[in-house]
Amino acid sequence: MSEHTNAFTMAQKQFDRVADLLGLDQQVREILRFPLREYHLRLPVQMDDGSIRVFQGYRVQHNDARGPAKGGIRFHPGETADTVRALAMWMTWKCAVADIPLGGGKGGIVVDPATLSMDEKERLCRAYVRSIWRNIGPRQDVPAPDVGTNAQMMGWMMDEYSTITGQYTPGVITGKPVGGGGSLGRREATGYGVIYTVRETMKHLKIDPTKTTAAIQGFGNVAQFAAEGFIKQLGGKVICVSYWDREDRASYTVCKDDGIDLDFLVSITDQYGSINKDQAVSAGYTIEAGDEWIAKEVDVLIPAALEGQVNGESVKKIHSRVKILAEGANGPTTPEADEVLKARGIFVIPDFLCNAGGVTTSYFEGVQNDMNFYWTKTEVLEKLDDKMTQAYASVYDMSKAQDVYMRDAAYMVAIDKVVKAMELRGWL
Ligand code: GLU
C-alpha cells in the first residue's frame, strides 16, 4: 500500500476531517488520534519439520473508555503495525456506532495461514495467547476472528487462556465454534449485517431490491453471507464475486450475468476463499481480471476484502448505474475516492456501520458466555437486525440533520459517544 493509502494515515485523516467539523478540543484529538496501548510480539513457533520460525505479532488497544477493547486478529502476510492501528481505531468507532459497551482493539500476525499445517496454526494461536494473555481478558480486551482466522482458531486461543489462568473463560474471545462457547448466528453476522444496512438504504432511496444486482469483492466469510443475504433476503442477483487465487497468486472476478449460484460457488471454494476456477468455467462462469468487479454495471457494489481497494484509480471505473457502495470490508475506500463518490452522489454505507454485525454478535456471544445461557439462532439474528437497524437510523438521521456525507455522520455519532464516555470517566 502506498503512503497515501497507508491505512493508519487514512483513518487519522477521516477522523481529523470530522474533528474539524465538530470543532473538537485539541486534547481530545491527542487521545483519539493514536492508540492508548500497543503490544509488539515476537512469537517463536516450532514447525512440523522441527525448525523454529519466529512470527511478528501485534495487539493494539485504541480506546477502552466505553468498555473492554474489542476486535479481531488477522493472519495476513501484509500486516503491519499501521494496518493494525487503523483497524483498532475503526473498531472504536464501530462499537460506538453499534451502541455496544465495548472499545476498539485489533490484533495481527504477519503470516499467510494457507502456508501452515493445522498443527502449526494451532501452535501459533497458542503462542500468541501465551505472549499476550496478561493484557487481554473479558474485562480488558476481547479478540475475535478476522481475515485469515476462523472459529477453530478462536477455540484454541480460548483454551490456551483458560489453561494458563486455570479458569474456564469463554468470554476472553468471541467467534468461537458453536458448542465450544460460540454463538449461533456469529458466522453469518457480518454478511447479514451488511445486507440489513443495504435493505434500509434501499427503503430510503425507494429502490425495489428484487430488481437489483450486485458485484462483490472477496469471497470469504463476509462476502459469502452478504451474497446469501442479497439473494435470499433481498431477492436481488449477485452477478460476480472476486477472489484471491492462491495457486496463481493473482485475483480474479468470477461472473455470471444471470446471477451466481451461491451454493455451487461455495462448494468449489476452499477455506481461504479461493475458488476452483476450472470448475467455475465448466459450469458456464466467465473469469475476468481481479479488479473488474468494480467496473460492473450493477446497482450495488460490496467491497468485502481488504482496505484501500476503492482508491483514486479504481473509483474512476465505477459504472454510472451504481447507486450504493456497501462497505463490508474495513477501510476499503480512501479519502481521495470518497471525494469522487460524494461528487457522483453514490450512497456510501460506511464500513464501521455497514460491517458492525460481526462485532455486535460477538457482543451477544460475550453476554451469553457471562450468563452461561445460550439463545436460539432466530433470537440472535432478530437482536442483530434490531441493533443494525437502530445504528443505521442514528447515522442516517445525523447525515440528514447535519447535511453531511454518511461517513462523516457515522464519525459524528461515534466520536460523540466516545468523548462522552471519556468525560464521564474523568479522562477529560
Ligand atoms: N473482525 C471483525 C470486525 O472487523 C469482528 C470483530 C469482533 O467480533 O470483535 O468487525
CSV table of C-alpha atoms and ligand atoms in Angstrom, one decimal:
chain,number,residue,atom,x,y,z
A,1,MET,CA,0.0,0.0,0.0
A,2,SER,CA,1.5,3.4,-1.0
A,3,GLU,CA,2.0,6.2,1.5
A,4,HIS,CA,-1.2,8.0,0.5
A,5,THR,CA,-3.3,4.9,1.2
A,6,ASN,CA,-1.4,3.9,4.4
A,7,ALA,CA,-4.4,2.7,6.4
A,8,PHE,CA,-3.5,4.5,9.6
A,9,THR,CA,-2.9,7.8,7.8
A,10,MET,CA,-6.3,7.2,6.2
A,11,ALA,CA,-8.0,6.5,9.5
A,12,GLN,CA,-6.4,9.6,11.0
A,13,LYS,CA,-7.4,11.8,8.0
A,14,GLN,CA,-11.0,10.6,8.3
A,15,PHE,CA,-11.0,11.4,12.0
A,16,ASP,CA,-9.3,14.8,11.6
A,17,ARG,CA,-11.9,15.9,9.0
A,18,VAL,CA,-14.8,15.3,11.4
A,19,ALA,CA,-12.8,16.6,14.4
A,20,ASP,CA,-12.6,19.9,12.4
A,21,LEU,CA,-16.3,19.8,11.6
A,22,LEU,CA,-17.1,19.2,15.3
A,23,GLY,CA,-14.5,21.8,16.5
A,24,LEU,CA,-13.1,19.1,18.8
A,25,ASP,CA,-10.7,20.2,21.5
A,26,GLN,CA,-7.0,19.6,20.9
A,27,GLN,CA,-6.6,17.4,24.0
A,28,VAL,CA,-9.4,15.1,22.8
A,29,ARG,CA,-7.8,14.8,19.4
A,30,GLU,CA,-4.5,14.0,21.1
A,31,ILE,CA,-6.2,11.0,22.8
A,32,LEU,CA,-8.2,9.7,19.9
A,33,ARG,CA,-5.7,10.1,17.0
A,34,PHE,CA,-3.5,7.3,18.5
A,35,PRO,CA,-4.0,4.0,20.3
A,36,LEU,CA,-3.8,4.1,24.1
A,37,ARG,CA,-1.7,0.9,24.1
A,38,GLU,CA,0.0,-1.4,21.7
A,39,TYR,CA,2.0,-4.6,22.0
A,40,HIS,CA,4.5,-5.9,19.5
A,41,LEU,CA,5.2,-9.6,19.9
A,42,ARG,CA,7.9,-11.9,18.6
A,43,LEU,CA,6.4,-15.4,18.5
A,44,PRO,CA,8.8,-18.4,18.2
A,45,VAL,CA,6.9,-21.4,16.9
A,46,GLN,CA,8.0,-25.0,16.2
A,47,MET,CA,7.3,-26.0,12.6
A,48,ASP,CA,6.3,-29.6,11.7
A,49,ASP,CA,9.9,-30.3,10.4
A,50,GLY,CA,11.3,-29.4,13.8
A,51,SER,CA,12.7,-26.0,12.8
A,52,ILE,CA,11.7,-22.8,14.7
A,53,ARG,CA,10.1,-19.9,12.9
A,54,VAL,CA,9.7,-16.5,14.6
A,55,PHE,CA,6.5,-14.7,13.7
A,56,GLN,CA,5.8,-11.0,14.2
A,57,GLY,CA,2.5,-10.3,16.0
A,58,TYR,CA,0.6,-7.2,17.2
A,59,ARG,CA,-2.2,-6.3,19.5
A,60,VAL,CA,-3.4,-2.7,19.6
A,61,GLN,CA,-5.9,-1.2,22.1
A,62,HIS,CA,-7.0,2.1,20.6
A,63,ASN,CA,-9.6,3.1,23.2
A,64,ASP,CA,-11.5,1.4,26.0
A,65,ALA,CA,-13.4,4.3,27.5
A,66,ARG,CA,-16.8,2.6,26.6
A,67,GLY,CA,-15.8,-0.9,27.7
A,68,PRO,CA,-13.1,-3.5,27.1
A,69,ALA,CA,-11.2,-3.2,23.8
A,70,LYS,CA,-12.8,-5.4,21.1
A,71,GLY,CA,-11.7,-6.5,17.7
A,72,GLY,CA,-10.4,-9.3,15.5
A,73,ILE,CA,-7.0,-10.9,15.0
A,74,ARG,CA,-5.8,-11.0,11.3
A,75,PHE,CA,-3.4,-13.5,9.9
A,76,HIS,CA,-2.1,-11.8,6.8
A,77,PRO,CA,1.3,-11.6,5.1
A,78,GLY,CA,0.9,-7.9,4.5
A,79,GLU,CA,0.1,-7.0,8.2
A,80,THR,CA,2.0,-4.0,9.6
A,81,ALA,CA,1.8,-2.0,12.9
A,82,ASP,CA,0.0,0.7,11.0
A,83,THR,CA,-2.7,-1.5,9.5
A,84,VAL,CA,-3.4,-2.9,13.0
A,85,ARG,CA,-3.5,0.6,14.4
A,86,ALA,CA,-6.0,1.7,11.8
A,87,LEU,CA,-8.2,-1.3,12.3
A,88,ALA,CA,-8.2,-0.9,16.0
A,89,MET,CA,-9.2,2.8,15.7
A,90,TRP,CA,-12.1,1.8,13.3
A,91,MET,CA,-13.2,-0.8,15.9
A,92,THR,CA,-13.6,2.1,18.5
A,93,TRP,CA,-16.0,3.8,16.1
A,94,LYS,CA,-17.7,0.6,15.1
A,95,CYS,CA,-18.6,-0.4,18.7
A,96,ALA,CA,-19.8,3.2,19.4
A,97,VAL,CA,-22.0,3.4,16.3
A,98,ALA,CA,-23.4,-0.1,17.0
A,99,ASP,CA,-24.0,1.2,20.6
A,100,ILE,CA,-22.4,-1.8,22.3
A,101,PRO,CA,-20.5,-1.2,25.5
A,102,LEU,CA,-17.0,-2.0,24.1
A,103,GLY,CA,-13.9,-0.2,23.0
A,104,GLY,CA,-11.7,-0.7,20.0
A,105,GLY,CA,-8.8,-3.1,19.5
A,106,LYS,CA,-7.2,-5.2,16.8
A,107,GLY,CA,-4.5,-7.9,16.5
A,108,GLY,CA,-2.5,-9.3,13.7
A,109,ILE,CA,0.2,-11.8,12.8
A,110,VAL,CA,2.4,-11.4,9.7
A,111,VAL,CA,1.7,-14.8,8.1
A,112,ASP,CA,-0.2,-16.4,5.2
A,113,PRO,CA,-2.2,-19.0,7.1
A,114,ALA,CA,-2.5,-21.1,4.0
A,115,THR,CA,1.2,-21.9,4.2
A,116,LEU,CA,0.8,-23.5,7.7
A,117,SER,CA,-0.4,-27.0,8.6
A,118,MET,CA,-3.2,-27.4,11.0
A,119,ASP,CA,-0.8,-28.2,13.9
A,120,GLU,CA,1.4,-25.2,13.1
A,121,LYS,CA,-1.6,-23.0,13.1
A,122,GLU,CA,-2.6,-24.3,16.5
A,123,ARG,CA,0.9,-23.8,17.9
A,124,LEU,CA,0.9,-20.2,16.5
A,125,CYS,CA,-2.5,-19.4,18.0
A,126,ARG,CA,-1.4,-20.7,21.4
A,127,ALA,CA,2.0,-18.9,21.2
A,128,TYR,CA,0.1,-15.6,20.5
A,129,VAL,CA,-2.0,-16.1,23.7
A,130,ARG,CA,1.0,-17.1,25.8
A,131,SER,CA,2.6,-13.8,24.8
A,132,ILE,CA,-0.4,-11.5,25.3
A,133,TRP,CA,-2.6,-13.2,27.9
A,134,ARG,CA,-1.8,-10.7,30.7
A,135,ASN,CA,-3.2,-7.9,28.5
A,136,ILE,CA,-6.4,-9.5,27.2
A,137,GLY,CA,-9.4,-10.8,29.1
A,138,PRO,CA,-13.2,-10.5,29.3
A,139,ARG,CA,-12.8,-7.1,31.2
A,140,GLN,CA,-9.7,-5.9,29.3
A,141,ASP,CA,-9.6,-6.8,25.7
A,142,VAL,CA,-11.6,-9.4,23.8
A,143,PRO,CA,-10.2,-10.6,20.4
A,144,ALA,CA,-12.2,-12.3,17.6
A,145,PRO,CA,-11.8,-13.7,14.1
A,146,ASP,CA,-11.0,-11.5,11.1
A,147,VAL,CA,-9.2,-12.0,7.8
A,148,GLY,CA,-7.2,-15.3,7.8
A,149,THR,CA,-8.6,-16.6,11.2
A,150,ASN,CA,-11.6,-18.7,12.0
A,151,ALA,CA,-13.8,-20.2,14.8
A,152,GLN,CA,-11.4,-23.2,15.4
A,153,MET,CA,-8.5,-20.8,16.0
A,154,MET,CA,-10.6,-18.8,18.5
A,155,GLY,CA,-11.4,-22.1,20.2
A,156,TRP,CA,-7.6,-22.9,20.6
A,157,MET,CA,-6.9,-19.4,21.9
A,158,MET,CA,-9.7,-19.6,24.4
A,159,ASP,CA,-8.4,-23.0,25.6
A,160,GLU,CA,-4.8,-21.6,26.0
A,161,TYR,CA,-6.1,-18.7,28.0
A,162,SER,CA,-8.3,-20.9,30.2
A,163,THR,CA,-5.4,-23.3,30.8
A,164,ILE,CA,-2.9,-20.5,31.7
A,165,THR,CA,-5.4,-18.8,34.1
A,166,GLY,CA,-6.8,-22.0,35.5
A,167,GLN,CA,-10.3,-20.9,34.9
A,168,TYR,CA,-12.7,-21.7,32.0
A,169,THR,CA,-13.0,-18.3,30.5
A,170,PRO,CA,-15.1,-18.4,27.3
A,171,GLY,CA,-15.6,-14.6,27.3
A,172,VAL,CA,-11.9,-13.9,26.6
A,173,ILE,CA,-12.5,-14.3,22.9
A,174,THR,CA,-15.5,-14.4,20.6
A,175,GLY,CA,-16.3,-16.1,17.3
A,176,LYS,CA,-15.7,-19.4,18.9
A,177,PRO,CA,-17.2,-22.6,17.4
A,178,VAL,CA,-20.8,-23.3,18.3
A,179,GLY,CA,-20.7,-25.9,21.0
A,180,GLY,CA,-17.4,-24.6,22.2
A,181,GLY,CA,-18.7,-21.4,23.7
A,182,GLY,CA,-19.7,-19.7,20.4
A,183,SER,CA,-23.0,-18.1,19.5
A,184,LEU,CA,-25.4,-19.3,16.8
A,185,GLY,CA,-25.5,-16.7,14.1
A,186,ARG,CA,-22.0,-15.3,14.6
A,187,ARG,CA,-20.7,-16.9,11.4
A,188,GLU,CA,-23.4,-15.2,9.3
A,189,ALA,CA,-23.5,-12.0,11.3
A,190,THR,CA,-21.2,-9.7,9.4
A,191,GLY,CA,-22.5,-10.5,6.0
A,192,TYR,CA,-26.1,-10.4,7.1
A,193,GLY,CA,-25.5,-7.1,8.9
A,194,VAL,CA,-24.2,-5.7,5.6
A,195,ILE,CA,-27.5,-6.7,4.0
A,196,TYR,CA,-29.6,-5.2,6.7
A,197,THR,CA,-28.0,-1.8,6.0
A,198,VAL,CA,-28.4,-2.2,2.3
A,199,ARG,CA,-32.1,-3.0,2.9
A,200,GLU,CA,-32.5,0.2,5.0
A,201,THR,CA,-30.7,2.2,2.3
A,202,MET,CA,-33.0,0.9,-0.5
A,203,LYS,CA,-36.0,1.9,1.6
A,204,HIS,CA,-34.8,5.5,1.8
A,205,LEU,CA,-33.8,5.5,-1.9
A,206,LYS,CA,-37.1,3.9,-2.9
A,207,ILE,CA,-35.3,1.1,-4.8
A,208,ASP,CA,-37.1,-2.3,-5.3
A,209,PRO,CA,-34.4,-4.8,-4.1
A,210,THR,CA,-35.8,-7.6,-6.3
A,211,LYS,CA,-34.8,-5.6,-9.4
A,212,THR,CA,-31.3,-5.0,-8.3
A,213,THR,CA,-27.9,-6.6,-9.0
A,214,ALA,CA,-24.7,-6.6,-7.0
A,215,ALA,CA,-20.9,-7.1,-7.5
A,216,ILE,CA,-18.9,-8.3,-4.6
A,217,GLN,CA,-15.2,-8.1,-4.0
A,218,GLY,CA,-14.0,-11.0,-1.9
A,219,PHE,CA,-15.3,-14.5,-1.2
A,220,GLY,CA,-14.5,-15.1,2.4
A,221,ASN,CA,-16.8,-15.1,5.4
A,222,VAL,CA,-18.2,-11.6,5.0
A,223,ALA,CA,-18.7,-11.8,1.2
A,224,GLN,CA,-20.3,-15.3,1.2
A,225,PHE,CA,-23.0,-14.3,3.7
A,226,ALA,CA,-23.5,-10.9,2.2
A,227,ALA,CA,-24.1,-12.7,-1.1
A,228,GLU,CA,-26.6,-15.1,0.6
A,229,GLY,CA,-28.5,-12.2,2.2
A,230,PHE,CA,-28.5,-10.2,-1.1
A,231,ILE,CA,-30.0,-13.2,-3.0
A,232,LYS,CA,-32.3,-14.8,-0.4
A,233,GLN,CA,-33.3,-11.9,1.9
A,234,LEU,CA,-33.5,-9.1,-0.6
A,235,GLY,CA,-34.3,-11.1,-3.7
A,236,GLY,CA,-31.6,-9.5,-5.8
A,237,LYS,CA,-29.0,-11.0,-8.1
A,238,VAL,CA,-25.2,-11.2,-7.5
A,239,ILE,CA,-23.6,-11.2,-10.9
A,240,CYS,CA,-19.9,-11.5,-9.8
A,241,VAL,CA,-17.5,-12.1,-6.9
A,242,SER,CA,-13.8,-11.6,-7.0
A,243,TYR,CA,-11.3,-13.7,-5.1
A,244,TRP,CA,-7.6,-14.2,-4.5
A,245,ASP,CA,-6.4,-17.3,-6.3
A,246,ARG,CA,-3.7,-19.0,-4.1
A,247,GLU,CA,-2.2,-21.1,-6.8
A,248,ASP,CA,-1.8,-18.3,-9.4
A,249,ARG,CA,-1.0,-15.7,-6.8
A,250,ALA,CA,-3.5,-13.4,-8.6
A,251,SER,CA,-7.0,-12.2,-8.1
A,252,TYR,CA,-9.9,-12.9,-10.5
A,253,THR,CA,-13.5,-11.9,-10.9
A,254,VAL,CA,-16.0,-14.8,-11.4
A,255,CYS,CA,-19.0,-13.7,-13.3
A,256,LYS,CA,-22.5,-14.9,-14.4
A,257,ASP,CA,-24.8,-12.3,-15.9
A,258,ASP,CA,-28.0,-14.1,-14.9
A,259,GLY,CA,-26.7,-14.4,-11.3
A,260,ILE,CA,-24.3,-16.7,-9.5
A,261,ASP,CA,-25.4,-19.9,-7.9
A,262,LEU,CA,-24.1,-19.3,-4.4
A,263,ASP,CA,-24.3,-22.9,-3.1
A,264,PHE,CA,-22.4,-24.1,-6.2
A,265,LEU,CA,-19.6,-21.5,-5.9
A,266,VAL,CA,-19.2,-22.2,-2.1
A,267,SER,CA,-18.9,-25.9,-2.9
A,268,ILE,CA,-15.9,-25.2,-5.1
A,269,THR,CA,-14.2,-22.8,-2.7
A,270,ASP,CA,-11.5,-23.7,-0.2
A,271,GLN,CA,-11.4,-22.5,3.5
A,272,TYR,CA,-9.4,-19.4,2.5
A,273,GLY,CA,-12.0,-18.2,-0.1
A,274,SER,CA,-10.0,-19.4,-3.2
A,275,ILE,CA,-12.4,-20.6,-5.9
A,276,ASN,CA,-11.6,-23.5,-8.2
A,277,LYS,CA,-11.8,-21.6,-11.5
A,278,ASP,CA,-11.7,-24.6,-13.8
A,279,GLN,CA,-14.8,-25.9,-12.2
A,280,ALA,CA,-16.4,-22.5,-12.4
A,281,VAL,CA,-15.6,-22.2,-16.2
A,282,SER,CA,-17.1,-25.7,-16.8
A,283,ALA,CA,-20.3,-24.5,-15.1
A,284,GLY,CA,-20.5,-21.6,-17.5
A,285,TYR,CA,-18.9,-18.8,-15.5
A,286,THR,CA,-16.6,-16.3,-17.1
A,287,ILE,CA,-13.3,-15.4,-15.4
A,288,GLU,CA,-12.1,-11.8,-15.6
A,289,ALA,CA,-9.3,-9.8,-14.1
A,290,GLY,CA,-9.4,-9.3,-10.3
A,291,ASP,CA,-10.2,-5.6,-10.4
A,292,GLU,CA,-13.1,-6.0,-12.9
A,293,TRP,CA,-15.8,-6.3,-10.1
A,294,ILE,CA,-15.7,-2.6,-9.6
A,295,ALA,CA,-16.5,-1.8,-13.2
A,296,LYS,CA,-19.6,-3.9,-13.4
A,297,GLU,CA,-23.0,-2.4,-14.5
A,298,VAL,CA,-24.8,-3.1,-11.2
A,299,ASP,CA,-26.8,-1.2,-8.6
A,300,VAL,CA,-24.8,-2.2,-5.6
A,301,LEU,CA,-21.0,-2.6,-5.0
A,302,ILE,CA,-19.9,-4.5,-2.0
A,303,PRO,CA,-16.2,-4.5,-1.3
A,304,ALA,CA,-15.7,-7.2,1.3
A,305,ALA,CA,-12.0,-7.9,1.2
A,306,LEU,CA,-9.2,-5.6,2.3
A,307,GLU,CA,-8.5,-1.9,2.9
A,308,GLY,CA,-7.7,0.6,0.2
A,309,GLN,CA,-9.5,-1.2,-2.7
A,310,VAL,CA,-11.7,1.7,-3.8
A,311,ASN,CA,-9.0,4.3,-4.4
A,312,GLY,CA,-8.2,7.3,-6.6
A,313,GLU,CA,-7.6,5.0,-9.6
A,314,SER,CA,-10.2,2.3,-9.2
A,315,VAL,CA,-13.0,4.7,-8.3
A,316,LYS,CA,-12.9,6.0,-11.9
A,317,LYS,CA,-14.1,2.7,-13.2
A,318,ILE,CA,-17.4,2.6,-11.2
A,319,HIS,CA,-20.3,2.4,-13.7
A,320,SER,CA,-22.9,5.1,-13.8
A,321,ARG,CA,-25.6,2.6,-12.8
A,322,VAL,CA,-24.1,2.1,-9.3
A,323,LYS,CA,-26.3,3.7,-6.6
A,324,ILE,CA,-24.9,2.1,-3.4
A,325,LEU,CA,-21.5,1.2,-2.1
A,326,ALA,CA,-21.8,-1.0,0.9
A,327,GLU,CA,-18.5,-1.4,2.7
A,328,GLY,CA,-18.3,-4.9,4.0
A,329,ALA,CA,-14.5,-4.6,4.4
A,330,ASN,CA,-12.8,-2.4,6.9
A,331,GLY,CA,-11.4,0.8,5.3
A,332,PRO,CA,-12.0,-0.2,1.7
A,333,THR,CA,-12.3,3.4,0.5
A,334,THR,CA,-9.5,6.0,0.5
A,335,PRO,CA,-10.2,9.7,1.3
A,336,GLU,CA,-9.4,10.5,-2.3
A,337,ALA,CA,-12.0,8.1,-3.6
A,338,ASP,CA,-14.5,9.4,-1.1
A,339,GLU,CA,-14.4,12.8,-2.8
A,340,VAL,CA,-15.3,11.2,-6.1
A,341,LEU,CA,-18.1,9.1,-4.6
A,342,LYS,CA,-19.5,12.2,-2.9
A,343,ALA,CA,-19.4,14.2,-6.2
A,344,ARG,CA,-21.1,11.4,-8.1
A,345,GLY,CA,-23.9,11.0,-5.5
A,346,ILE,CA,-23.2,7.4,-4.8
A,347,PHE,CA,-24.7,6.4,-1.5
A,348,VAL,CA,-22.0,5.1,0.8
A,349,ILE,CA,-22.8,2.8,3.8
A,350,PRO,CA,-19.5,3.4,5.7
A,351,ASP,CA,-17.5,0.4,6.9
A,352,PHE,CA,-17.9,0.7,10.6
A,353,LEU,CA,-21.6,0.9,10.3
A,354,CYS,CA,-22.1,-1.5,7.4
A,355,ASN,CA,-20.0,-4.3,8.8
A,356,ALA,CA,-20.8,-3.8,12.5
A,357,GLY,CA,-22.9,-7.0,12.5
A,358,GLY,CA,-19.9,-9.2,13.4
A,359,VAL,CA,-18.8,-7.4,16.5
A,360,THR,CA,-22.4,-6.9,17.6
A,361,THR,CA,-22.9,-10.6,17.5
A,362,SER,CA,-19.6,-11.0,19.3
A,363,TYR,CA,-21.0,-8.8,22.0
A,364,PHE,CA,-24.1,-11.1,22.1
A,365,GLU,CA,-21.7,-14.1,22.4
A,366,GLY,CA,-19.9,-12.5,25.3
A,367,VAL,CA,-23.2,-11.8,27.0
A,368,GLN,CA,-24.3,-15.4,26.6
A,369,ASN,CA,-20.9,-16.6,27.9
A,370,ASP,CA,-21.3,-14.4,31.0
A,371,MET,CA,-24.9,-15.7,31.6
A,372,ASN,CA,-23.9,-19.2,30.7
A,373,PHE,CA,-27.2,-19.4,28.8
A,374,TYR,CA,-27.5,-19.5,25.0
A,375,TRP,CA,-30.0,-18.1,22.7
A,376,THR,CA,-31.5,-19.7,19.5
A,377,LYS,CA,-30.3,-18.5,16.1
A,378,THR,CA,-33.6,-16.7,15.5
A,379,GLU,CA,-33.2,-14.8,18.7
A,380,VAL,CA,-29.6,-13.8,17.9
A,381,LEU,CA,-30.5,-12.7,14.4
A,382,GLU,CA,-33.5,-10.7,15.5
A,383,LYS,CA,-31.5,-8.9,18.1
A,384,LEU,CA,-28.8,-8.3,15.4
A,385,ASP,CA,-31.3,-6.8,13.0
A,386,ASP,CA,-32.7,-4.5,15.7
A,387,LYS,CA,-29.3,-3.3,16.6
A,388,MET,CA,-28.2,-2.7,13.0
A,389,THR,CA,-31.4,-1.0,12.1
A,390,GLN,CA,-31.1,1.4,15.0
A,391,ALA,CA,-27.4,2.0,14.3
A,392,TYR,CA,-28.3,2.7,10.6
A,393,ALA,CA,-31.1,5.1,11.7
A,394,SER,CA,-28.8,7.0,14.0
A,395,VAL,CA,-26.3,7.6,11.2
A,396,TYR,CA,-28.8,8.3,8.5
A,397,ASP,CA,-30.7,10.8,10.8
A,398,MET,CA,-27.4,12.6,11.6
A,399,SER,CA,-26.5,12.8,7.9
A,400,LYS,CA,-29.8,14.5,7.2
A,401,ALA,CA,-29.8,16.7,10.3
A,402,GLN,CA,-26.2,18.0,9.6
A,403,ASP,CA,-26.4,17.7,5.9
A,404,VAL,CA,-23.2,15.6,5.7
A,405,TYR,CA,-21.9,12.6,3.9
A,406,MET,CA,-22.8,9.2,5.5
A,407,ARG,CA,-19.1,8.5,6.6
A,408,ASP,CA,-18.9,11.9,8.3
A,409,ALA,CA,-22.2,11.3,10.0
A,410,ALA,CA,-21.1,7.9,11.3
A,411,TYR,CA,-17.9,9.5,12.7
A,412,MET,CA,-20.1,12.2,14.4
A,413,VAL,CA,-22.3,9.6,16.1
A,414,ALA,CA,-19.3,7.6,17.2
A,415,ILE,CA,-17.0,10.4,18.3
A,416,ASP,CA,-19.8,11.9,20.4
A,417,LYS,CA,-20.3,8.6,22.3
A,418,VAL,CA,-16.6,8.0,22.9
A,419,VAL,CA,-16.0,11.6,24.1
A,420,LYS,CA,-19.0,11.4,26.4
A,421,ALA,CA,-17.7,8.2,28.0
A,422,MET,CA,-14.2,9.7,28.4
A,423,GLU,CA,-15.8,12.8,30.1
A,424,LEU,CA,-17.9,10.6,32.4
A,425,ARG,CA,-14.9,8.7,33.5
A,426,GLY,CA,-13.0,11.9,34.2
A,427,TRP,CA,-10.4,11.5,31.5
A,428,LEU,CA,-11.1,15.0,30.1
B,1,GLU,N1,-13.2,-8.7,12.9
B,1,GLU,C1,-14.5,-8.2,12.9
B,1,GLU,C2,-14.6,-6.7,12.6
B,1,GLU,O1,-13.7,-6.2,12.0
B,1,GLU,C3,-15.2,-8.6,14.2
B,1,GLU,C4,-14.6,-8.1,15.4
B,1,GLU,C5,-15.2,-8.8,16.7
B,1,GLU,O2,-16.1,-9.6,16.5
B,1,GLU,O3,-14.7,-8.4,17.7
B,1,GLU,O4,-15.5,-6.1,12.9
